[in-house]
Amino acid sequence: MKWFGKCIDYFFTGMGFGAICYVCIMTFLYPGVGLTVRETVSVLGISGIIGFLSMIFKTDLPMSAAFAIHFIGTFILFMLMATINHWVINISSIVMFILMYVVIWLICLLEQKKTVNRINDRIKKRNLK
């Protein structure tokens, strides 16, 4: 049951990142364009699957292999989402995908660094006692 809980956690984390990216893009790049049910459902569902795919980083695969699989899988899922929603696939949409991928990675790395620093601080405090 613990594994199922982790799967759900990764899925909802992916949905969160996808929703934030989608709302930001629609707000700042396409103001005034309404959100459709199909687009919203596909973004949330596929973003959740991308989040689930992130569990690959918890395996014993080398980091470079996990990163390559995650990037390619994410790109394929992004292309599927673009096809479902009839979005134009061109160089600017691919650049936008890469930019979002990098920004999300930076956010994740900063969050991990913050967590590691918090743990290290607790260890230091415990060792001082």
GROMACS .gro file of C-alpha atoms in nm:
model
  129
    1MET     CA    1   0.000   0.000   0.000
    2LYS     CA    2   0.294   0.232   0.066
    3TRP     CA    3   0.401   0.199  -0.301
    4PHE     CA    4   0.052   0.296  -0.418
    5GLY     CA    5   0.064   0.607  -0.199
    6LYS     CA    6   0.395   0.709  -0.353
    7CYS     CA    7   0.251   0.661  -0.703
    8ILE     CA    8  -0.043   0.886  -0.615
    9ASP     CA    9   0.194   1.145  -0.464
   10TYR     CA   10   0.409   1.156  -0.779
   11PHE     CA   11   0.099   1.171  -0.999
   12PHE     CA   12  -0.048   1.469  -0.810
   13THR     CA   13   0.290   1.646  -0.798
   14GLY     CA   14   0.309   1.612  -1.177
   15MET     CA   15  -0.046   1.746  -1.205
   16GLY     CA   16   0.056   2.046  -0.996
   17PHE     CA   17   0.356   2.130  -1.212
   18GLY     CA   18   0.152   2.081  -1.529
   19ALA     CA   19  -0.135   2.297  -1.406
   20ILE     CA   20   0.097   2.579  -1.306
   21CYS     CA   21   0.277   2.569  -1.643
   22TYR     CA   22  -0.051   2.555  -1.834
   23VAL     CA   23  -0.208   2.846  -1.646
   24CYS     CA   24   0.107   3.058  -1.679
   25ILE     CA   25   0.135   2.993  -2.053
   26MET     CA   26  -0.232   3.064  -2.113
   27THR     CA   27  -0.223   3.377  -1.898
   28PHE     CA   28   0.098   3.535  -2.025
   29LEU     CA   29   0.133   3.403  -2.382
   30TYR     CA   30  -0.231   3.367  -2.484
   31PRO     CA   31  -0.433   3.616  -2.276
   32GLY     CA   32  -0.802   3.611  -2.351
   33VAL     CA   33  -0.801   3.256  -2.489
   34GLY     CA   34  -1.045   3.041  -2.293
   35LEU     CA   35  -0.951   2.709  -2.141
   36THR     CA   36  -1.140   2.410  -2.275
   37VAL     CA   37  -1.241   2.102  -2.079
   38ARG     CA   38  -1.048   1.875  -2.319
   39GLU     CA   39  -0.729   2.078  -2.280
   40THR     CA   40  -0.758   2.101  -1.903
   41VAL     CA   41  -0.828   1.729  -1.857
   42SER     CA   42  -0.549   1.627  -2.096
   43VAL     CA   43  -0.299   1.863  -1.930
   44LEU     CA   44  -0.384   1.734  -1.582
   45GLY     CA   45  -0.387   1.367  -1.687
   46ILE     CA   46  -0.070   1.373  -1.892
   47SER     CA   47   0.109   1.591  -1.636
   48GLY     CA   48   0.016   1.331  -1.376
   49ILE     CA   49   0.164   1.057  -1.594
   50ILE     CA   50   0.481   1.265  -1.634
   51GLY     CA   51   0.494   1.294  -1.254
   52PHE     CA   52   0.451   0.918  -1.227
   53LEU     CA   53   0.733   0.877  -1.482
   54SER     CA   54   0.955   1.074  -1.241
   55MET     CA   55   0.963   0.769  -1.017
   56ILE     CA   56   1.234   0.644  -1.251
   57PHE     CA   57   1.478   0.858  -1.052
   58LYS     CA   58   1.415   0.636  -0.748
   59THR     CA   59   1.542   0.326  -0.933
   60ASP     CA   60   1.894   0.186  -0.950
   61LEU     CA   61   1.945   0.318  -1.303
   62PRO     CA   62   2.240   0.551  -1.354
   63MET     CA   63   2.130   0.914  -1.329
   64SER     CA   64   2.218   0.983  -1.693
   65ALA     CA   65   2.002   0.692  -1.815
   66ALA     CA   66   1.712   0.789  -1.589
   67PHE     CA   67   1.737   1.150  -1.706
   68ALA     CA   68   1.743   1.046  -2.074
   69ILE     CA   69   1.443   0.815  -2.031
   70HIS     CA   70   1.253   1.081  -1.836
   71PHE     CA   71   1.327   1.356  -2.089
   72ILE     CA   72   1.232   1.143  -2.390
   73GLY     CA   73   0.922   1.007  -2.218
   74THR     CA   74   0.817   1.355  -2.112
   75PHE     CA   75   0.870   1.488  -2.463
   76ILE     CA   76   0.662   1.206  -2.614
   77LEU     CA   77   0.383   1.273  -2.363
   78PHE     CA   78   0.403   1.647  -2.440
   79MET     CA   79   0.369   1.573  -2.812
   80LEU     CA   80   0.070   1.347  -2.738
   81MET     CA   81  -0.090   1.626  -2.536
   82ALA     CA   82  -0.026   1.876  -2.817
   83THR     CA   83  -0.182   1.636  -3.069
   84ILE     CA   84  -0.488   1.571  -2.851
   85ASN     CA   85  -0.543   1.944  -2.809
   86HIS     CA   86  -0.466   2.037  -3.171
   87TRP     CA   87  -0.183   2.265  -3.063
   88VAL     CA   88   0.068   2.377  -3.322
   89ILE     CA   89   0.393   2.187  -3.296
   90ASN     CA   90   0.680   2.401  -3.418
   91ILE     CA   91   1.021   2.517  -3.303
   92SER     CA   92   0.876   2.769  -3.056
   93SER     CA   93   0.656   2.505  -2.888
   94ILE     CA   94   0.957   2.272  -2.860
   95VAL     CA   95   1.167   2.556  -2.714
   96MET     CA   96   0.883   2.628  -2.470
   97PHE     CA   97   0.879   2.260  -2.369
   98ILE     CA   98   1.255   2.263  -2.307
   99LEU     CA   99   1.232   2.588  -2.111
  100MET     CA  100   0.954   2.450  -1.890
  101TYR     CA  101   1.148   2.126  -1.840
  102VAL     CA  102   1.458   2.319  -1.727
  103VAL     CA  103   1.259   2.550  -1.495
  104ILE     CA  104   1.083   2.255  -1.330
  105TRP     CA  105   1.418   2.079  -1.285
  106LEU     CA  106   1.564   2.391  -1.124
  107ILE     CA  107   1.267   2.412  -0.886
  108CYS     CA  108   1.310   2.045  -0.792
  109LEU     CA  109   1.685   2.086  -0.738
  110LEU     CA  110   1.632   2.395  -0.519
  111GLU     CA  111   1.370   2.209  -0.316
  112GLN     CA  112   1.607   1.914  -0.266
  113LYS     CA  113   1.888   2.148  -0.163
  114LYS     CA  114   1.657   2.314   0.090
  115THR     CA  115   1.558   1.974   0.231
  116VAL     CA  116   1.921   1.857   0.256
  117ASN     CA  117   2.021   2.181   0.430
  118ARG     CA  118   1.734   2.144   0.679
  119ILE     CA  119   1.840   1.785   0.756
  120ASN     CA  120   2.205   1.888   0.793
  121ASP     CA  121   2.106   2.169   1.032
  122ARG     CA  122   1.911   1.924   1.248
  123ILE     CA  123   2.208   1.685   1.256
  124LYS     CA  124   2.442   1.968   1.356
  125LYS     CA  125   2.206   2.077   1.636
  126ARG     CA  126   2.175   1.720   1.760
  127ASN     CA  127   2.555   1.674   1.759
  128LEU     CA  128   2.604   1.994   1.961
  129LYS     CA  129   2.392   1.861   2.250
   0.00000   0.00000   0.00000
